[in-house]
Amino acid sequence: MLNNLTRKHDIRTFSVSPENLTGAKGAGGMATEGSASRASRELGQGWKVNPYLVSEPGSVTVLADIQGQGAIKHIWLTDSAAAGRLLILRIYFDGHKNPAVEAPLSDFFANADYKEFRQLSSLAMCVNPARGLNCYFEMPYFKSFRIEVENRGIEPCHIYYQIDCDEKVLPADSLYFHAQFRRVNPLPYKTPYVILDNIKGNGHYVGTYMHWGVKNNGWWGEGEIKFYIDGDTDFPSICGTGTEDYFCGAYNWDVDRQYQEYTTPYAGMYKQRSTDRLYRPASYFNMYRWHITDPIYFKENLKVTIQALGWRSNWRYLPLQDDISSVAYWYSDTLDDEYPPLPDANELEIIDSFI
């Protein structure tokens, strides 16, 4: 990407934030009243008068509603309450009634439970101290985009954010960005977990984030990921060899009888709310895999599943009934996909019920 810095471009850079809600040229920091009016009362206009929006309980806060053609290049966001799954992120493109992105805010940024900080350093997402959430997936739009956050909590929340964009003419074959959340808790016995299904159109799959609550002793990641592409039925075109293998690790991530955390440009794993003992329950695992240099292309439809598989006696596989969540990320030429309804606030909550 560095070679793009050596050429001229017909692009207008703009950003949307509480200090410039329209992204208009020369309109940043103009507020005279805002969320920090008290702190700036002796300094006045231009001195950080409106650095955040207040999201009230039960409300939907519009972060950006922009007309024109271009692409979102980067989203930075943090909230005052570490509200996580109580905040729902939705992104709409070109006036479509259904969101192309719908996920709990924390899961979208590959950090389901960010009350317990873990550094995430990758090309697509970064989570930086203390709760700096960053997304670098490019999101083209031909006519408009709108970004909303729904507050399902019982407390107000301050939302700080900046959405960096390019106003430019898009190639006619530009694709729409999508992200879809799912959760099953517990997973039914001998049932694969579905990451993505009923996706149609022409496009490519670019990433998976998973938050996995392990409820059994022993190793839990023998399951295979499977990509059913363009009409595959009983058997997929792509079948992996194991959970840690798909996330670019190997052999249970076991280094000296401890899970070894890692964060790399394309893949990573880290634990949360866990014991110190290897292969013991009461662990939540966060895993991400970005298909940036190796997208999975489809022309008509796509389904993605993964098995939850551990071990029982006499070296036999044990189908697990774990607490599994995911966000799938992809690009396609349609906005007509309908997503499953999001779980309610109680069904989204992460509870250490088995500790």
Tab-separated table of C-alpha atoms in Angstrom:
chain	number	residue	atom	x	y	z
A	1	MET	CA	0.000	0.000	0.000
A	2	LEU	CA	2.945	2.335	0.453
A	3	ASN	CA	3.177	2.763	-3.322
A	4	ASN	CA	-0.135	4.652	-3.233
A	5	LEU	CA	1.689	7.462	-1.437
A	6	THR	CA	3.824	8.220	-4.498
A	7	ARG	CA	0.962	9.127	-6.925
A	8	LYS	CA	-1.457	12.032	-7.293
A	9	HIS	CA	-5.059	11.393	-6.332
A	10	ASP	CA	-8.304	13.265	-6.999
A	11	ILE	CA	-9.593	12.753	-3.459
A	12	ARG	CA	-10.977	15.020	-0.752
A	13	THR	CA	-10.160	13.803	2.733
A	14	PHE	CA	-12.730	14.480	5.418
A	15	SER	CA	-13.674	13.121	8.814
A	16	VAL	CA	-16.867	12.966	10.828
A	17	SER	CA	-16.717	13.448	14.597
A	18	PRO	CA	-18.703	15.207	17.321
A	19	GLU	CA	-16.641	18.294	16.436
A	20	ASN	CA	-17.716	18.092	12.757
A	21	LEU	CA	-20.883	16.036	12.360
A	22	THR	CA	-21.242	16.763	8.627
A	23	GLY	CA	-17.617	16.327	7.619
A	24	ALA	CA	-17.823	19.680	5.859
A	25	LYS	CA	-14.667	21.466	4.741
A	26	GLY	CA	-13.446	24.027	7.270
A	27	ALA	CA	-16.239	23.185	9.726
A	28	GLY	CA	-14.387	21.383	12.505
A	29	GLY	CA	-14.383	22.701	16.062
A	30	MET	CA	-17.064	25.331	15.431
A	31	ALA	CA	-19.399	24.364	18.280
A	32	THR	CA	-20.276	27.015	20.847
A	33	GLU	CA	-22.338	24.614	22.979
A	34	GLY	CA	-21.722	20.925	23.457
A	35	SER	CA	-20.781	18.001	25.655
A	36	ALA	CA	-17.774	19.825	27.151
A	37	SER	CA	-19.253	23.304	27.405
A	38	ARG	CA	-18.482	23.476	31.120
A	39	ALA	CA	-14.816	22.531	30.675
A	40	SER	CA	-14.357	25.017	27.814
A	41	ARG	CA	-16.404	27.855	29.310
A	42	GLU	CA	-13.383	30.123	29.832
A	43	LEU	CA	-11.899	29.420	26.392
A	44	GLY	CA	-14.894	29.369	24.081
A	45	GLN	CA	-15.298	28.308	20.472
A	46	GLY	CA	-12.539	26.164	18.992
A	47	TRP	CA	-11.431	24.750	22.360
A	48	LYS	CA	-12.838	21.202	22.548
A	49	VAL	CA	-16.422	22.234	23.117
A	50	ASN	CA	-18.098	19.062	21.807
A	51	PRO	CA	-15.671	16.083	21.867
A	52	TYR	CA	-18.257	13.351	22.470
A	53	LEU	CA	-21.929	12.479	22.006
A	54	VAL	CA	-24.135	11.246	24.831
A	55	SER	CA	-25.937	7.989	24.089
A	56	GLU	CA	-28.984	7.732	26.329
A	57	PRO	CA	-30.407	4.367	27.485
A	58	GLY	CA	-32.794	2.913	24.925
A	59	SER	CA	-31.814	5.425	22.262
A	60	VAL	CA	-30.183	5.260	18.845
A	61	THR	CA	-27.377	7.782	18.323
A	62	VAL	CA	-26.459	8.742	14.760
A	63	LEU	CA	-22.682	9.141	14.498
A	64	ALA	CA	-22.641	10.013	10.798
A	65	ASP	CA	-25.180	10.564	7.994
A	66	ILE	CA	-23.252	11.534	4.874
A	67	GLN	CA	-24.334	12.068	1.261
A	68	GLY	CA	-21.975	11.664	-1.661
A	69	GLN	CA	-19.624	9.044	-3.094
A	70	GLY	CA	-16.449	7.699	-1.574
A	71	ALA	CA	-15.228	5.318	1.096
A	72	ILE	CA	-14.810	5.072	4.843
A	73	LYS	CA	-11.105	4.430	5.433
A	74	HIS	CA	-10.774	4.247	9.217
A	75	ILE	CA	-13.012	4.289	12.271
A	76	TRP	CA	-11.694	5.145	15.737
A	77	LEU	CA	-14.092	4.922	18.675
A	78	THR	CA	-14.152	4.610	22.436
A	79	ASP	CA	-16.905	4.837	25.033
A	80	SER	CA	-16.945	6.040	28.595
A	81	ALA	CA	-18.533	2.997	30.200
A	82	ALA	CA	-16.869	-0.017	28.578
A	83	ALA	CA	-20.435	-0.886	27.644
A	84	GLY	CA	-19.352	-3.466	25.094
A	85	ARG	CA	-22.269	-5.628	24.013
A	86	LEU	CA	-24.817	-3.125	25.334
A	87	LEU	CA	-23.910	-0.904	22.369
A	88	ILE	CA	-25.007	-2.136	18.928
A	89	LEU	CA	-23.199	-0.809	15.860
A	90	ARG	CA	-25.072	-0.524	12.556
A	91	ILE	CA	-23.788	0.816	9.232
A	92	TYR	CA	-26.082	1.480	6.262
A	93	PHE	CA	-24.985	2.177	2.689
A	94	ASP	CA	-26.763	4.010	-0.143
A	95	GLY	CA	-30.056	4.447	1.691
A	96	HIS	CA	-30.710	0.742	2.025
A	97	LYS	CA	-33.223	-0.199	4.731
A	98	ASN	CA	-31.151	-3.072	6.119
A	99	PRO	CA	-27.748	-2.506	7.740
A	100	ALA	CA	-24.708	-3.996	6.010
A	101	VAL	CA	-22.953	-4.034	9.391
A	102	GLU	CA	-24.825	-5.126	12.519
A	103	ALA	CA	-22.943	-6.323	15.580
A	104	PRO	CA	-22.289	-5.480	19.205
A	105	LEU	CA	-19.761	-2.681	19.148
A	106	SER	CA	-17.088	-4.591	21.037
A	107	ASP	CA	-17.406	-7.745	18.897
A	108	PHE	CA	-17.168	-5.764	15.666
A	109	PHE	CA	-13.766	-4.492	16.819
A	110	ALA	CA	-12.688	-8.076	17.679
A	111	ASN	CA	-12.782	-7.552	21.433
A	112	ALA	CA	-16.042	-8.884	22.863
A	113	ASP	CA	-15.283	-8.168	26.514
A	114	TYR	CA	-12.999	-5.156	26.483
A	115	LYS	CA	-13.424	-4.390	30.173
A	116	GLU	CA	-10.376	-6.638	30.453
A	117	PHE	CA	-7.864	-4.981	28.121
A	118	ARG	CA	-5.815	-6.991	25.662
A	119	GLN	CA	-3.665	-5.385	22.991
A	120	LEU	CA	-4.741	-6.299	19.459
A	121	SER	CA	-2.360	-5.291	16.674
A	122	SER	CA	-3.452	-6.273	13.178
A	123	LEU	CA	-3.923	-4.767	9.741
A	124	ALA	CA	-7.720	-4.737	9.888
A	125	MET	CA	-8.371	-4.014	13.580
A	126	CYS	CA	-6.404	-2.522	16.450
A	127	VAL	CA	-7.393	-2.285	20.103
A	128	ASN	CA	-5.007	0.061	21.880
A	129	PRO	CA	-4.713	1.209	25.518
A	130	ALA	CA	-7.052	1.649	27.228
A	131	ARG	CA	-10.065	1.093	24.958
A	132	GLY	CA	-9.053	2.637	21.640
A	133	LEU	CA	-11.051	0.666	19.041
A	134	ASN	CA	-9.870	0.948	15.435
A	135	CYS	CA	-11.122	-0.515	12.139
A	136	TYR	CA	-9.186	-0.189	8.862
A	137	PHE	CA	-11.482	-2.117	6.493
A	138	GLU	CA	-12.330	0.169	3.569
A	139	MET	CA	-16.097	0.677	3.139
A	140	PRO	CA	-17.166	2.089	-0.253
A	141	TYR	CA	-20.481	3.885	-0.790
A	142	PHE	CA	-21.969	5.253	-4.011
A	143	LYS	CA	-24.625	7.604	-2.637
A	144	SER	CA	-24.460	7.772	1.144
A	145	PHE	CA	-23.630	6.090	4.437
A	146	ARG	CA	-25.091	6.254	7.921
A	147	ILE	CA	-23.565	4.929	11.142
A	148	GLU	CA	-25.660	4.420	14.274
A	149	VAL	CA	-25.117	3.105	17.789
A	150	GLU	CA	-28.015	1.721	19.815
A	151	ASN	CA	-27.666	1.851	23.602
A	152	ARG	CA	-29.328	-1.222	25.158
A	153	GLY	CA	-27.999	-0.424	28.611
A	154	ILE	CA	-29.555	1.372	31.548
A	155	GLU	CA	-26.920	4.114	31.822
A	156	PRO	CA	-25.946	7.013	29.556
A	157	CYS	CA	-22.711	6.494	27.664
A	158	HIS	CA	-20.277	9.006	26.201
A	159	ILE	CA	-19.124	8.075	22.698
A	160	TYR	CA	-15.936	9.574	21.321
A	161	TYR	CA	-15.225	8.790	17.670
A	162	GLN	CA	-13.669	9.844	14.395
A	163	ILE	CA	-14.647	8.422	11.003
A	164	ASP	CA	-12.012	9.158	8.354
A	165	CYS	CA	-13.237	9.156	4.762
A	166	ASP	CA	-12.288	9.744	1.126
A	167	GLU	CA	-14.658	11.653	-1.131
A	168	LYS	CA	-13.867	10.249	-4.567
A	169	VAL	CA	-15.255	8.608	-7.697
A	170	LEU	CA	-15.496	4.860	-7.166
A	171	PRO	CA	-14.795	2.188	-9.758
A	172	ALA	CA	-18.122	0.801	-10.993
A	173	ASP	CA	-17.289	-2.659	-9.661
A	174	SER	CA	-16.654	-1.521	-6.066
A	175	LEU	CA	-18.173	-3.873	-3.492
A	176	TYR	CA	-20.052	-3.196	-0.267
A	177	PHE	CA	-18.525	-4.089	3.096
A	178	HIS	CA	-20.522	-6.349	5.427
A	179	ALA	CA	-20.206	-7.647	8.991
A	180	GLN	CA	-22.625	-10.020	10.725
A	181	PHE	CA	-22.731	-11.167	14.356
A	182	ARG	CA	-23.989	-14.521	15.674
A	183	ARG	CA	-24.057	-16.260	19.049
A	184	VAL	CA	-25.139	-19.702	20.248
A	185	ASN	CA	-25.024	-20.551	23.975
A	186	PRO	CA	-24.914	-23.447	24.467
A	187	LEU	CA	-24.162	-25.038	21.121
A	188	PRO	CA	-26.443	-28.080	20.640
A	189	TYR	CA	-24.695	-31.447	20.826
A	190	LYS	CA	-23.171	-32.648	17.529
A	191	THR	CA	-24.172	-29.426	15.770
A	192	PRO	CA	-21.646	-27.307	13.829
A	193	TYR	CA	-21.557	-23.624	14.734
A	194	VAL	CA	-22.717	-21.445	11.831
A	195	ILE	CA	-20.531	-18.370	11.272
A	196	LEU	CA	-22.340	-17.231	8.109
A	197	ASP	CA	-25.204	-18.530	5.970
A	198	ASN	CA	-27.718	-17.447	3.322
A	199	ILE	CA	-25.267	-14.976	1.822
A	200	LYS	CA	-25.800	-14.313	-1.852
A	201	GLY	CA	-24.141	-12.238	-4.538
A	202	ASN	CA	-20.654	-11.958	-5.985
A	203	GLY	CA	-17.892	-11.123	-3.564
A	204	HIS	CA	-15.231	-12.362	-1.184
A	205	TYR	CA	-14.921	-13.316	2.461
A	206	VAL	CA	-12.254	-11.313	4.303
A	207	GLY	CA	-12.287	-12.181	8.001
A	208	THR	CA	-13.519	-14.035	11.071
A	209	TYR	CA	-13.575	-12.998	14.721
A	210	MET	CA	-14.639	-15.511	17.371
A	211	HIS	CA	-15.270	-15.286	21.124
A	212	TRP	CA	-15.322	-18.822	22.516
A	213	GLY	CA	-16.337	-19.799	26.035
A	214	VAL	CA	-14.994	-23.265	26.892
A	215	LYS	CA	-17.108	-25.348	29.277
A	216	ASN	CA	-15.133	-28.620	29.424
A	217	ASN	CA	-11.736	-29.715	30.659
A	218	GLY	CA	-9.180	-30.559	28.012
A	219	TRP	CA	-8.360	-29.248	24.582
A	220	TRP	CA	-11.391	-27.868	22.758
A	221	GLY	CA	-10.156	-26.858	19.303
A	222	GLU	CA	-10.153	-29.992	17.147
A	223	GLY	CA	-13.068	-28.747	15.060
A	224	GLU	CA	-12.746	-28.046	11.344
A	225	ILE	CA	-13.834	-24.811	9.664
A	226	LYS	CA	-15.735	-25.333	6.418
A	227	PHE	CA	-16.516	-22.965	3.533
A	228	TYR	CA	-19.475	-23.978	1.355
A	229	ILE	CA	-19.041	-22.008	-1.867
A	230	ASP	CA	-21.447	-21.481	-4.787
A	231	GLY	CA	-23.865	-24.321	-4.271
A	232	ASP	CA	-21.844	-26.766	-2.157
A	233	THR	CA	-24.300	-29.003	-0.306
A	234	ASP	CA	-23.226	-31.868	1.958
A	235	PHE	CA	-19.506	-31.231	1.642
A	236	PRO	CA	-17.566	-27.957	1.387
A	237	SER	CA	-14.973	-26.803	-1.098
A	238	ILE	CA	-12.652	-25.723	1.732
A	239	CYS	CA	-12.220	-27.792	4.903
A	240	GLY	CA	-9.676	-26.883	7.585
A	241	THR	CA	-7.732	-29.144	9.939
A	242	GLY	CA	-8.483	-27.600	13.337
A	243	THR	CA	-9.556	-24.432	15.086
A	244	GLU	CA	-6.090	-23.190	16.051
A	245	ASP	CA	-4.839	-24.089	12.577
A	246	TYR	CA	-7.440	-21.849	10.916
A	247	PHE	CA	-6.331	-18.999	13.176
A	248	CYS	CA	-2.766	-19.618	11.926
A	249	GLY	CA	-1.469	-21.333	15.077
A	250	ALA	CA	-0.662	-24.980	15.723
A	251	TYR	CA	-0.704	-27.743	18.352
A	252	ASN	CA	-3.209	-26.184	20.754
A	253	TRP	CA	-1.168	-22.958	21.054
A	254	ASP	CA	0.643	-24.965	23.753
A	255	VAL	CA	4.057	-23.572	24.738
A	256	ASP	CA	5.479	-25.051	27.952
A	257	ARG	CA	2.006	-26.243	28.992
A	258	GLN	CA	0.524	-22.768	28.711
A	259	TYR	CA	-1.646	-21.174	26.057
A	260	GLN	CA	0.575	-18.740	24.157
A	261	GLU	CA	-1.211	-15.529	23.197
A	262	TYR	CA	-0.238	-13.738	19.980
A	263	THR	CA	-1.309	-10.772	17.875
A	264	THR	CA	-0.035	-10.510	14.285
A	265	PRO	CA	-1.089	-8.600	11.144
A	266	TYR	CA	-3.351	-11.409	9.909
A	267	ALA	CA	-4.234	-13.628	12.887
A	268	GLY	CA	-4.180	-13.792	16.663
A	269	MET	CA	-5.502	-15.285	19.907
A	270	TYR	CA	-5.807	-14.095	23.476
A	271	LYS	CA	-7.625	-15.279	26.591
A	272	GLN	CA	-9.992	-13.472	28.934
A	273	ARG	CA	-11.504	-14.336	32.334
A	274	SER	CA	-9.397	-17.454	32.468
A	275	THR	CA	-7.662	-19.706	34.949
A	276	ASP	CA	-3.889	-20.133	34.857
A	277	ARG	CA	-4.090	-23.846	34.213
A	278	LEU	CA	-3.898	-25.285	30.714
A	279	TYR	CA	-6.921	-27.243	29.484
A	280	ARG	CA	-9.175	-26.206	32.359
A	281	PRO	CA	-12.630	-24.639	31.882
A	282	ALA	CA	-13.633	-21.073	32.715
A	283	SER	CA	-11.715	-19.621	29.777
A	284	TYR	CA	-12.906	-17.295	27.047
A	285	PHE	CA	-10.766	-17.211	23.914
A	286	ASN	CA	-10.682	-14.364	21.394
A	287	MET	CA	-9.445	-15.274	17.922
A	288	TYR	CA	-9.209	-13.359	14.669
A	289	ARG	CA	-8.227	-14.318	11.125
A	290	TRP	CA	-8.104	-11.755	8.312
A	291	HIS	CA	-8.216	-13.011	4.718
A	292	ILE	CA	-6.542	-9.876	3.379
A	293	THR	CA	-3.983	-11.494	1.082
A	294	ASP	CA	-6.046	-14.689	0.663
A	295	PRO	CA	-9.730	-13.723	0.269
A	296	ILE	CA	-12.255	-16.516	-0.250
A	297	TYR	CA	-14.118	-15.662	-3.456
A	298	PHE	CA	-17.718	-16.598	-4.232
A	299	LYS	CA	-19.867	-15.804	-7.252
A	300	GLU	CA	-23.332	-16.825	-6.037
A	301	ASN	CA	-23.491	-17.772	-2.348
A	302	LEU	CA	-21.473	-18.656	0.742
A	303	LYS	CA	-21.886	-20.559	4.003
A	304	VAL	CA	-19.238	-20.876	6.744
A	305	THR	CA	-19.327	-23.277	9.711
A	306	ILE	CA	-16.936	-24.535	12.380
A	307	GLN	CA	-17.114	-27.587	14.630
A	308	ALA	CA	-16.727	-27.473	18.410
A	309	LEU	CA	-14.720	-30.586	19.126
A	310	GLY	CA	-12.715	-31.825	22.092
A	311	TRP	CA	-11.611	-35.196	23.484
A	312	ARG	CA	-13.270	-37.910	25.549
A	313	SER	CA	-11.854	-41.196	26.864
A	314	ASN	CA	-9.840	-43.603	24.702
A	315	TRP	CA	-8.840	-40.863	22.264
A	316	ARG	CA	-12.316	-40.284	20.907
A	317	TYR	CA	-13.648	-36.922	19.762
A	318	LEU	CA	-16.158	-35.152	22.029
A	319	PRO	CA	-18.687	-32.765	20.422
A	320	LEU	CA	-18.781	-29.731	22.721
A	321	GLN	CA	-21.629	-27.498	23.852
A	322	ASP	CA	-19.727	-24.265	24.309
A	323	ASP	CA	-20.689	-20.577	24.304
A	324	ILE	CA	-19.637	-19.372	20.839
A	325	SER	CA	-19.940	-15.939	19.210
A	326	SER	CA	-18.591	-14.653	15.927
A	327	VAL	CA	-18.432	-11.765	13.510
A	328	ALA	CA	-18.022	-12.550	9.818
A	329	TYR	CA	-16.624	-9.867	7.490
A	330	TRP	CA	-17.045	-9.876	3.717
A	331	TYR	CA	-17.525	-7.769	0.579
A	332	SER	CA	-20.246	-8.340	-2.008
A	333	ASP	CA	-22.147	-6.605	-4.781
A	334	THR	CA	-25.511	-6.721	-2.995
A	335	LEU	CA	-27.181	-5.155	0.027
A	336	ASP	CA	-30.166	-7.507	-0.088
A	337	ASP	CA	-28.943	-10.093	2.449
A	338	GLU	CA	-31.150	-10.285	5.533
A	339	TYR	CA	-29.370	-11.090	8.796
A	340	PRO	CA	-30.740	-13.157	11.672
A	341	PRO	CA	-32.229	-11.015	14.469
A	342	LEU	CA	-29.694	-9.974	17.078
A	343	PRO	CA	-30.085	-11.585	20.523
A	344	ASP	CA	-31.497	-9.310	23.224
A	345	ALA	CA	-29.314	-7.742	25.919
A	346	ASN	CA	-29.618	-10.714	28.289
A	347	GLU	CA	-28.758	-13.204	25.550
A	348	LEU	CA	-25.723	-11.138	24.586
A	349	GLU	CA	-24.328	-10.871	28.128
A	350	ILE	CA	-21.066	-12.652	28.882
A	351	ILE	CA	-21.498	-14.449	32.204
A	352	ASP	CA	-18.956	-16.655	33.973
A	353	SER	CA	-21.703	-19.072	34.947
A	354	PHE	CA	-19.370	-22.048	34.865
A	355	ILE	CA	-16.548	-20.603	36.994
